[in-house]
């Protein structure tokens, strides 16, 4: 199925008032179902575009995402290249079934090459009683890993129907889970854990306040992910958070043949860092 070529949001009609608890429950169900649908897809192919604002700099990027296979046989390739007037950033994540590779290059700095041993990660998941048929990707990298981490860190509280061009989506808002935020901001733990928490202006510069997902109603596919924050330097007065980073997936194809060559990756191992021991120690089951 083809995704939208543009991202112009339009409300699809009036929405009846729904109690907050019901909205939160519906939002959580949709996000959980979306992540499960990604894991069950026979194949996914999509183009990627990104936009990130850091202070006065704007980085714009493009790339692609490809996924194929189920359970232990799942493979993925996620690549993107971002540029501003003065900087560039390249990212490549590939799972070939044996290893999950991550290559990063930030401007003129030496590139970083990391890998995970997929077999050992799978063994750890078995110890944690995660079913064998569960997709491995959310525990390794790629788009599924991004969504799985968002679902761990945030709690989704609001949902409304929207349209991206002619595509009907659920637009879902999420806020930090207090315990997750407290781990990231130990110096503000007491304030974070208070009812109501802290304000967006009290977060460190560049840290998102909330996340917004646009999920297709028909196929439960995440066409857009937005991270919202107060941009720029800390303001004198509070301002409303706005998108500071956007990831879009478009020209999406589900269930179509994928060239297996996309998952072949044979890098030079000079400077390779194997993160398997650390990852296996820290990996845990996804939030139910």
mmCIF file of N, CA and C in Angstrom, residues 39-110:
data_model
loop_
_atom_site.group_PDB
_atom_site.id
_atom_site.type_symbol
_atom_site.label_atom_id
_atom_site.label_comp_id
_atom_site.label_asym_id
_atom_site.label_seq_id
_atom_site.Cartn_x
_atom_site.Cartn_y
_atom_site.Cartn_z
ATOM 1 N N UNK A 39 5.565 -6.583 13.917
ATOM 2 C CA UNK A 39 6.277 -7.835 14.101
ATOM 3 C C UNK A 39 5.720 -8.971 13.269
ATOM 4 N N UNK A 40 4.415 -8.911 12.927
ATOM 5 C CA UNK A 40 3.777 -9.989 12.166
ATOM 6 C C UNK A 40 3.793 -9.765 10.661
ATOM 7 N N UNK A 41 4.262 -8.598 10.222
ATOM 8 C CA UNK A 41 4.248 -8.307 8.788
ATOM 9 C C UNK A 41 5.218 -9.215 8.041
ATOM 10 N N UNK A 42 4.751 -9.835 6.956
ATOM 11 C CA UNK A 42 5.626 -10.684 6.149
ATOM 12 C C UNK A 42 6.788 -9.877 5.590
ATOM 13 N N UNK A 43 6.499 -8.649 5.183
ATOM 14 C CA UNK A 43 7.552 -7.771 4.690
ATOM 15 C C UNK A 43 7.081 -6.328 4.749
ATOM 16 N N UNK A 44 8.047 -5.422 4.845
ATOM 17 C CA UNK A 44 7.779 -3.983 4.845
ATOM 18 C C UNK A 44 8.857 -3.314 4.005
ATOM 19 N N UNK A 45 8.442 -2.409 3.157
ATOM 20 C CA UNK A 45 9.383 -1.574 2.421
ATOM 21 C C UNK A 45 8.837 -0.152 2.425
ATOM 22 N N UNK A 46 9.667 0.806 2.829
ATOM 23 C CA UNK A 46 9.198 2.179 2.915
ATOM 24 C C UNK A 46 10.351 3.147 2.726
ATOM 25 N N UNK A 47 10.042 4.289 2.195
ATOM 26 C CA UNK A 47 11.006 5.385 2.168
ATOM 27 C C UNK A 47 10.887 6.168 3.477
ATOM 28 N N UNK A 48 11.980 6.808 3.848
ATOM 29 C CA UNK A 48 12.065 7.495 5.135
ATOM 30 C C UNK A 48 12.490 8.942 4.901
ATOM 31 N N UNK A 49 11.902 9.857 5.654
ATOM 32 C CA UNK A 49 12.432 11.218 5.705
ATOM 33 C C UNK A 49 12.395 11.698 7.137
ATOM 34 N N UNK A 50 13.344 12.550 7.479
ATOM 35 C CA UNK A 50 13.480 13.036 8.843
ATOM 36 C C UNK A 50 13.786 14.529 8.834
ATOM 37 N N UNK A 51 13.422 15.155 9.932
ATOM 38 C CA UNK A 51 13.740 16.572 10.130
ATOM 39 C C UNK A 51 13.974 16.775 11.621
ATOM 40 N N UNK A 52 15.131 17.319 11.969
ATOM 41 C CA UNK A 52 15.497 17.523 13.365
ATOM 42 C C UNK A 52 15.991 18.952 13.535
ATOM 43 N N UNK A 53 15.488 19.619 14.573
ATOM 44 C CA UNK A 53 15.934 20.976 14.878
ATOM 45 C C UNK A 53 16.715 20.958 16.183
ATOM 46 N N UNK A 54 17.931 21.481 16.145
ATOM 47 C CA UNK A 54 18.785 21.605 17.326
ATOM 48 C C UNK A 54 19.216 23.055 17.428
ATOM 49 N N UNK A 55 18.668 23.777 18.397
ATOM 50 C CA UNK A 55 18.906 25.219 18.513
ATOM 51 C C UNK A 55 18.522 25.882 17.190
ATOM 52 N N UNK A 56 19.492 26.533 16.518
ATOM 53 C CA UNK A 56 19.189 27.220 15.266
ATOM 54 C C UNK A 56 19.495 26.364 14.041
ATOM 55 N N UNK A 57 19.920 25.131 14.256
ATOM 56 C CA UNK A 57 20.278 24.265 13.140
ATOM 57 C C UNK A 57 19.127 23.318 12.818
ATOM 58 N N UNK A 58 18.946 23.066 11.551
ATOM 59 C CA UNK A 58 17.936 22.126 11.086
ATOM 60 C C UNK A 58 18.617 21.082 10.213
ATOM 61 N N UNK A 59 18.464 19.820 10.586
ATOM 62 C CA UNK A 59 18.988 18.710 9.796
ATOM 63 C C UNK A 59 17.835 18.039 9.076
ATOM 64 N N UNK A 60 18.029 17.775 7.802
ATOM 65 C CA UNK A 60 17.012 17.133 6.978
ATOM 66 C C UNK A 60 17.616 15.860 6.399
ATOM 67 N N UNK A 61 16.859 14.777 6.463
ATOM 68 C CA UNK A 61 17.408 13.516 6.006
ATOM 69 C C UNK A 61 16.425 12.682 5.218
ATOM 70 N N UNK A 62 16.961 11.670 4.556
ATOM 71 C CA UNK A 62 16.150 10.741 3.777
ATOM 72 C C UNK A 62 16.820 9.373 3.811
ATOM 73 N N UNK A 63 16.028 8.334 3.588
ATOM 74 C CA UNK A 63 16.577 6.983 3.590
ATOM 75 C C UNK A 63 15.492 5.973 3.279
ATOM 76 N N UNK A 64 15.650 4.763 3.821
ATOM 77 C CA UNK A 64 14.664 3.721 3.573
ATOM 78 C C UNK A 64 14.660 2.727 4.734
ATOM 79 N N UNK A 65 13.549 1.985 4.815
ATOM 80 C CA UNK A 65 13.417 0.908 5.790
ATOM 81 C C UNK A 65 12.891 -0.316 5.062
ATOM 82 N N UNK A 66 13.542 -1.466 5.290
ATOM 83 C CA UNK A 66 13.133 -2.728 4.684
ATOM 84 C C UNK A 66 13.129 -3.788 5.770
ATOM 85 N N UNK A 67 12.113 -4.631 5.761
ATOM 86 C CA UNK A 67 11.986 -5.697 6.760
ATOM 87 C C UNK A 67 11.388 -6.918 6.088
ATOM 88 N N UNK A 68 11.847 -8.113 6.516
ATOM 89 C CA UNK A 68 11.317 -9.338 5.938
ATOM 90 C C UNK A 68 11.455 -10.474 6.935
ATOM 91 N N UNK A 69 10.511 -11.425 6.882
ATOM 92 C CA UNK A 69 10.583 -12.603 7.717
ATOM 93 C C UNK A 69 9.837 -12.453 9.027
ATOM 94 N N UNK A 70 9.642 -13.584 9.703
ATOM 95 C CA UNK A 70 8.885 -13.621 10.947
ATOM 96 C C UNK A 70 9.714 -14.290 12.036
ATOM 97 N N UNK A 71 9.429 -13.935 13.293
ATOM 98 C CA UNK A 71 10.076 -14.586 14.427
ATOM 99 C C UNK A 71 11.582 -14.523 14.348
ATOM 100 N N UNK A 72 12.234 -15.682 14.517
ATOM 101 C CA UNK A 72 13.694 -15.751 14.478
ATOM 102 C C UNK A 72 14.242 -15.429 13.102
ATOM 103 N N UNK A 73 13.434 -15.544 12.066
ATOM 104 C CA UNK A 73 13.902 -15.303 10.702
ATOM 105 C C UNK A 73 13.766 -13.844 10.273
ATOM 106 N N UNK A 74 13.331 -12.979 11.160
ATOM 107 C CA UNK A 74 13.111 -11.592 10.767
ATOM 108 C C UNK A 74 14.438 -10.865 10.533
ATOM 109 N N UNK A 75 14.485 -10.106 9.447
ATOM 110 C CA UNK A 75 15.639 -9.288 9.081
ATOM 111 C C UNK A 75 15.157 -7.857 8.871
ATOM 112 N N UNK A 76 16.070 -6.899 8.985
ATOM 113 C CA UNK A 76 15.697 -5.508 8.700
ATOM 114 C C UNK A 76 16.911 -4.728 8.226
ATOM 115 N N UNK A 77 16.639 -3.636 7.564
ATOM 116 C CA UNK A 77 17.665 -2.675 7.157
ATOM 117 C C UNK A 77 17.058 -1.282 7.272
ATOM 118 N N UNK A 78 17.696 -0.441 8.057
ATOM 119 C CA UNK A 78 17.240 0.939 8.261
ATOM 120 C C UNK A 78 18.424 1.852 8.001
ATOM 121 N N UNK A 79 18.300 2.718 7.010
ATOM 122 C CA UNK A 79 19.402 3.617 6.695
ATOM 123 C C UNK A 79 18.874 5.017 6.420
ATOM 124 N N UNK A 80 19.641 5.987 6.884
ATOM 125 C CA UNK A 80 19.256 7.379 6.680
ATOM 126 C C UNK A 80 20.503 8.245 6.687
ATOM 127 N N UNK A 81 20.434 9.328 5.937
ATOM 128 C CA UNK A 81 21.516 10.302 5.885
ATOM 129 C C UNK A 81 20.915 11.680 6.103
ATOM 130 N N UNK A 82 21.442 12.403 7.106
ATOM 131 C CA UNK A 82 20.911 13.717 7.452
ATOM 132 C C UNK A 82 21.989 14.772 7.268
ATOM 133 N N UNK A 83 21.576 15.952 6.834
ATOM 134 C CA UNK A 83 22.531 17.034 6.589
ATOM 135 C C UNK A 83 21.937 18.374 6.995
ATOM 136 N N UNK A 84 22.819 19.267 7.444
ATOM 137 C CA UNK A 84 22.487 20.671 7.610
ATOM 138 C C UNK A 84 23.509 21.455 6.792
ATOM 139 N N UNK A 85 23.540 22.773 6.971
ATOM 140 C CA UNK A 85 24.507 23.580 6.225
ATOM 141 C C UNK A 85 25.936 23.233 6.597
ATOM 142 N N UNK A 86 26.136 22.759 7.832
ATOM 143 C CA UNK A 86 27.499 22.564 8.322
ATOM 144 C C UNK A 86 27.791 21.156 8.812
ATOM 145 N N UNK A 87 26.765 20.292 8.928
ATOM 146 C CA UNK A 87 26.967 18.986 9.535
ATOM 147 C C UNK A 87 26.289 17.893 8.720
ATOM 148 N N UNK A 88 26.740 16.673 8.954
ATOM 149 C CA UNK A 88 26.099 15.516 8.336
ATOM 150 C C UNK A 88 26.103 14.368 9.328
ATOM 151 N N UNK A 89 25.127 13.472 9.171
ATOM 152 C CA UNK A 89 24.990 12.331 10.071
ATOM 153 C C UNK A 89 24.461 11.166 9.262
ATOM 154 N N UNK A 90 25.176 10.036 9.301
ATOM 155 C CA UNK A 90 24.757 8.843 8.588
ATOM 156 C C UNK A 90 24.501 7.718 9.584
ATOM 157 N N UNK A 91 23.435 6.988 9.358
ATOM 158 C CA UNK A 91 23.088 5.853 10.213
ATOM 159 C C UNK A 91 22.688 4.675 9.336
ATOM 160 N N UNK A 92 23.230 3.502 9.664
ATOM 161 C CA UNK A 92 22.832 2.262 8.997
ATOM 162 C C UNK A 92 22.687 1.185 10.061
ATOM 163 N N UNK A 93 21.507 0.562 10.113
ATOM 164 C CA UNK A 93 21.257 -0.562 11.012
ATOM 165 C C UNK A 93 20.790 -1.742 10.168
ATOM 166 N N UNK A 94 21.478 -2.869 10.312
ATOM 167 C CA UNK A 94 21.167 -4.062 9.528
ATOM 168 C C UNK A 94 21.168 -5.275 10.448
ATOM 169 N N UNK A 95 20.131 -6.089 10.345
ATOM 170 C CA UNK A 95 20.118 -7.401 10.979
ATOM 171 C C UNK A 95 20.122 -8.438 9.866
ATOM 172 N N UNK A 96 21.190 -9.262 9.819
ATOM 173 C CA UNK A 96 21.301 -10.283 8.781
ATOM 174 C C UNK A 96 20.907 -11.666 9.285
ATOM 175 N N UNK A 97 20.394 -11.732 10.511
ATOM 176 C CA UNK A 97 20.000 -13.002 11.098
ATOM 177 C C UNK A 97 21.028 -13.555 12.060
ATOM 178 N N UNK A 98 22.299 -13.235 11.839
ATOM 179 C CA UNK A 98 23.375 -13.654 12.736
ATOM 180 C C UNK A 98 23.796 -12.524 13.670
ATOM 181 N N UNK A 99 23.920 -11.338 13.107
ATOM 182 C CA UNK A 99 24.322 -10.166 13.875
ATOM 183 C C UNK A 99 23.403 -8.996 13.550
ATOM 184 N N UNK A 100 23.249 -8.112 14.520
ATOM 185 C CA UNK A 100 22.594 -6.826 14.293
ATOM 186 C C UNK A 100 23.693 -5.772 14.311
ATOM 187 N N UNK A 101 23.879 -5.103 13.173
ATOM 188 C CA UNK A 101 24.957 -4.139 12.994
ATOM 189 C C UNK A 101 24.416 -2.717 13.111
ATOM 190 N N UNK A 102 25.237 -1.821 13.636
ATOM 191 C CA UNK A 102 24.893 -0.403 13.692
ATOM 192 C C UNK A 102 26.123 0.409 13.307
ATOM 193 N N UNK A 103 26.000 1.172 12.226
ATOM 194 C CA UNK A 103 27.083 2.025 11.741
ATOM 195 C C UNK A 103 26.631 3.474 11.859
ATOM 196 N N UNK A 104 27.452 4.309 12.501
ATOM 197 C CA UNK A 104 27.125 5.726 12.673
ATOM 198 C C UNK A 104 28.328 6.574 12.283
ATOM 199 N N UNK A 105 28.051 7.651 11.572
ATOM 200 C CA UNK A 105 29.099 8.613 11.241
ATOM 201 C C UNK A 105 28.558 10.008 11.468
ATOM 202 N N UNK A 106 29.231 10.773 12.321
ATOM 203 C CA UNK A 106 28.826 12.140 12.637
ATOM 204 C C UNK A 106 29.901 13.084 12.127
ATOM 205 N N UNK A 107 29.594 13.777 11.035
ATOM 206 C CA UNK A 107 30.518 14.738 10.474
ATOM 207 C C UNK A 107 31.894 14.151 10.224
ATOM 208 N N UNK A 108 32.944 14.899 10.585
ATOM 209 C CA UNK A 108 34.315 14.429 10.318
ATOM 210 C C UNK A 108 34.838 13.433 11.352
ATOM 211 N N UNK A 109 34.039 13.116 12.375
ATOM 212 C CA UNK A 109 34.500 12.195 13.400
ATOM 213 C C UNK A 109 34.637 10.781 12.828
ATOM 214 N N UNK A 110 35.523 9.971 13.421
ATOM 215 C CA UNK A 110 35.646 8.583 12.953
ATOM 216 C C UNK A 110 34.315 7.852 13.104
#
